[in-house]
PDB file of C-alpha atoms in Angstrom:
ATOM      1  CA  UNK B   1     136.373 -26.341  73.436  1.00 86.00           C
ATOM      2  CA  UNK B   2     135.544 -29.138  71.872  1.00 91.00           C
ATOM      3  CA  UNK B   3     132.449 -30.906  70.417  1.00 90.00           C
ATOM      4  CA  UNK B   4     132.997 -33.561  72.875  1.00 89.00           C
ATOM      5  CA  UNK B   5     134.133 -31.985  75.721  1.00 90.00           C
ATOM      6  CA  UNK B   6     130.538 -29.486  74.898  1.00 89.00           C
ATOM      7  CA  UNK B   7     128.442 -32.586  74.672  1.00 89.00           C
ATOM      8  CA  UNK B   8     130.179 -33.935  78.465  1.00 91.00           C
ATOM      9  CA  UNK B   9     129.249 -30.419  79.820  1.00 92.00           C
ATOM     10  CA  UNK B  10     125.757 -30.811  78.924  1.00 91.00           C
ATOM     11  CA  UNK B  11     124.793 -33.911  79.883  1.00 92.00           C
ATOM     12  CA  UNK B  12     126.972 -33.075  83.474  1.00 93.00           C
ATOM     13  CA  UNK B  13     124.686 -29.855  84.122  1.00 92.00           C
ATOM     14  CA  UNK B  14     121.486 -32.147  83.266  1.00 92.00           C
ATOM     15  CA  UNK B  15     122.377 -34.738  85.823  1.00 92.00           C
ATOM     16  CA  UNK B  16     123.487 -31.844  88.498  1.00 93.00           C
ATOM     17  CA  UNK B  17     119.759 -30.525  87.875  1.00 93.00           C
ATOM     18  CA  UNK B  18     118.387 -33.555  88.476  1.00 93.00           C
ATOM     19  CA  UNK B  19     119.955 -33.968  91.660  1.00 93.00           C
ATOM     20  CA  UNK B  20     119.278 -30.537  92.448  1.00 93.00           C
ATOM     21  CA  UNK B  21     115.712 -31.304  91.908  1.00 90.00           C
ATOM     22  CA  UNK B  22     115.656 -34.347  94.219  1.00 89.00           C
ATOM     23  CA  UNK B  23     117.423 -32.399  96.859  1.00 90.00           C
ATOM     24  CA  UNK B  24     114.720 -29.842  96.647  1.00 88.00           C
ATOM     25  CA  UNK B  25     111.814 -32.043  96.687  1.00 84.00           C
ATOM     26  CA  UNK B  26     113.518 -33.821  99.613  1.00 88.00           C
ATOM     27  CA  UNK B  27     114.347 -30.691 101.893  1.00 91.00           C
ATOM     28  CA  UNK B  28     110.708 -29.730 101.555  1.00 86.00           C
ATOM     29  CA  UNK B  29     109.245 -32.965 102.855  1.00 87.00           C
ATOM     30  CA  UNK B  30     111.928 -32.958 105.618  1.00 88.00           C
ATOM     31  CA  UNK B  31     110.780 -29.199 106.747  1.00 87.00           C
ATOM     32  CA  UNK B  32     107.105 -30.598 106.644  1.00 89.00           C
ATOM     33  CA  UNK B  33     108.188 -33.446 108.750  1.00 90.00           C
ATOM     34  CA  UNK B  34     110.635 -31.371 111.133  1.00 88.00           C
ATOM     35  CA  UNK B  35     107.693 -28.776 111.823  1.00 88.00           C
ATOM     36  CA  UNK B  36     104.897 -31.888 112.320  1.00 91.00           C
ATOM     37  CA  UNK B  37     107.945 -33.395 115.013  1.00 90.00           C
ATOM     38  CA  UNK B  38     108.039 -30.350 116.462  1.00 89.00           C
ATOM     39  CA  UNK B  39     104.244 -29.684 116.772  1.00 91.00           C
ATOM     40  CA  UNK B  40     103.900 -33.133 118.161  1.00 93.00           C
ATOM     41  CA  UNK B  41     106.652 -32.591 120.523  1.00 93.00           C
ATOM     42  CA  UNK B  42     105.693 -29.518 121.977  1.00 92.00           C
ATOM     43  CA  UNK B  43     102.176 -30.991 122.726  1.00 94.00           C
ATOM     44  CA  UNK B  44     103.629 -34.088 124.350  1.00 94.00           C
ATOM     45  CA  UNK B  45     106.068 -31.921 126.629  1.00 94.00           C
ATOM     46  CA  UNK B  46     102.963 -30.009 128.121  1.00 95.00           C
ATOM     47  CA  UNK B  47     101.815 -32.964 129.438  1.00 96.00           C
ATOM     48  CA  UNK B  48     103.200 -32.410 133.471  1.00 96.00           C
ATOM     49  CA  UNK B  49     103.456 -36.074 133.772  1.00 97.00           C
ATOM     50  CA  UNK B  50     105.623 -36.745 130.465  1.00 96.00           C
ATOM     51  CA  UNK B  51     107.540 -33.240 131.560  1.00 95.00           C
ATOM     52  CA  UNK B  52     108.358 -35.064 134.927  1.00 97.00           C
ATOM     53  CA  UNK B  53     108.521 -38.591 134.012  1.00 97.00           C
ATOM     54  CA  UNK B  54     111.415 -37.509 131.207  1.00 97.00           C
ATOM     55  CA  UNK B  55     113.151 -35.219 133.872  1.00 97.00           C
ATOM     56  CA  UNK B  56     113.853 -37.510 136.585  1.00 97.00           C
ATOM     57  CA  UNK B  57     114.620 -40.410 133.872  1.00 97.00           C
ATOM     58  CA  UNK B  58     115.869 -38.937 130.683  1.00 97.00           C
ATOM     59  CA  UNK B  59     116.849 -35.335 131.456  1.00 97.00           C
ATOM     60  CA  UNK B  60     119.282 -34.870 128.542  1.00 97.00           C
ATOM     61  CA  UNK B  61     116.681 -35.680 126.179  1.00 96.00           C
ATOM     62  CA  UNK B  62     114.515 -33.457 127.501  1.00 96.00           C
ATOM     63  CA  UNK B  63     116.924 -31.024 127.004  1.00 95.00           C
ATOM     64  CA  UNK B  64     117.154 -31.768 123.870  1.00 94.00           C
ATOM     65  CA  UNK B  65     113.754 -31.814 122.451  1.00 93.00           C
ATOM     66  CA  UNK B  66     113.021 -28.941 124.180  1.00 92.00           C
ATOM     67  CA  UNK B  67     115.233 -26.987 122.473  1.00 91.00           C
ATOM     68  CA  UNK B  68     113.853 -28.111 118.930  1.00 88.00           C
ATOM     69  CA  UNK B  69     110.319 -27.257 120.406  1.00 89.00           C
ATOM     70  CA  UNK B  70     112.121 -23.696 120.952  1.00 87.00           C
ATOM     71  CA  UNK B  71     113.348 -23.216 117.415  1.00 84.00           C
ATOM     72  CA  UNK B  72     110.621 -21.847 116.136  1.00 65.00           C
ATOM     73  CA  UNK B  73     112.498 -20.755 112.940  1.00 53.00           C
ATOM     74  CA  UNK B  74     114.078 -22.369 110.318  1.00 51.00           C
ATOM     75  CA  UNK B  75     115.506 -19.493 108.462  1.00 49.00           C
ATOM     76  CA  UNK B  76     118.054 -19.201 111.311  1.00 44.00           C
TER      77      UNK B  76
END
């Protein structure tokens, strides 16, 4: 291998960390706000007159964020 071709390498595996490291740091914040959503959600759909309201309006979306309320885990 080269000098050259060594010295690409190198500076390709420091820009894939850096993007690994913004990908981290951005999956964490998204988790944070997924499980706030959630938490939020699952408050609001207690309430019998949102339940109702988004039943006899909106029932696929009910379906729907009652079913992230229900996935409790992320590891899944």
């Amino acid at each position: 291998m080269s000098p050259a071709q060594m010295a690409n390498m190198e500076r390709e595996m420091g820009s894939l960390q850096e993007q690994y490291k913004l990908v981290e740091q951005n999956f964490s914040q998204d988790v944070l706000n997924l499980c706030l959503a959630s938490t939020y959600l699952s408050k609001l759909l207690k309430n019998v007159e949102i339940d109702r309201y988004l039943q006899q309006h909106y029932p696929e979306i009910l379906t729907e964020l009652k079913s992230i309320v229900e996935s409790e885990s992320l590891d899944a």
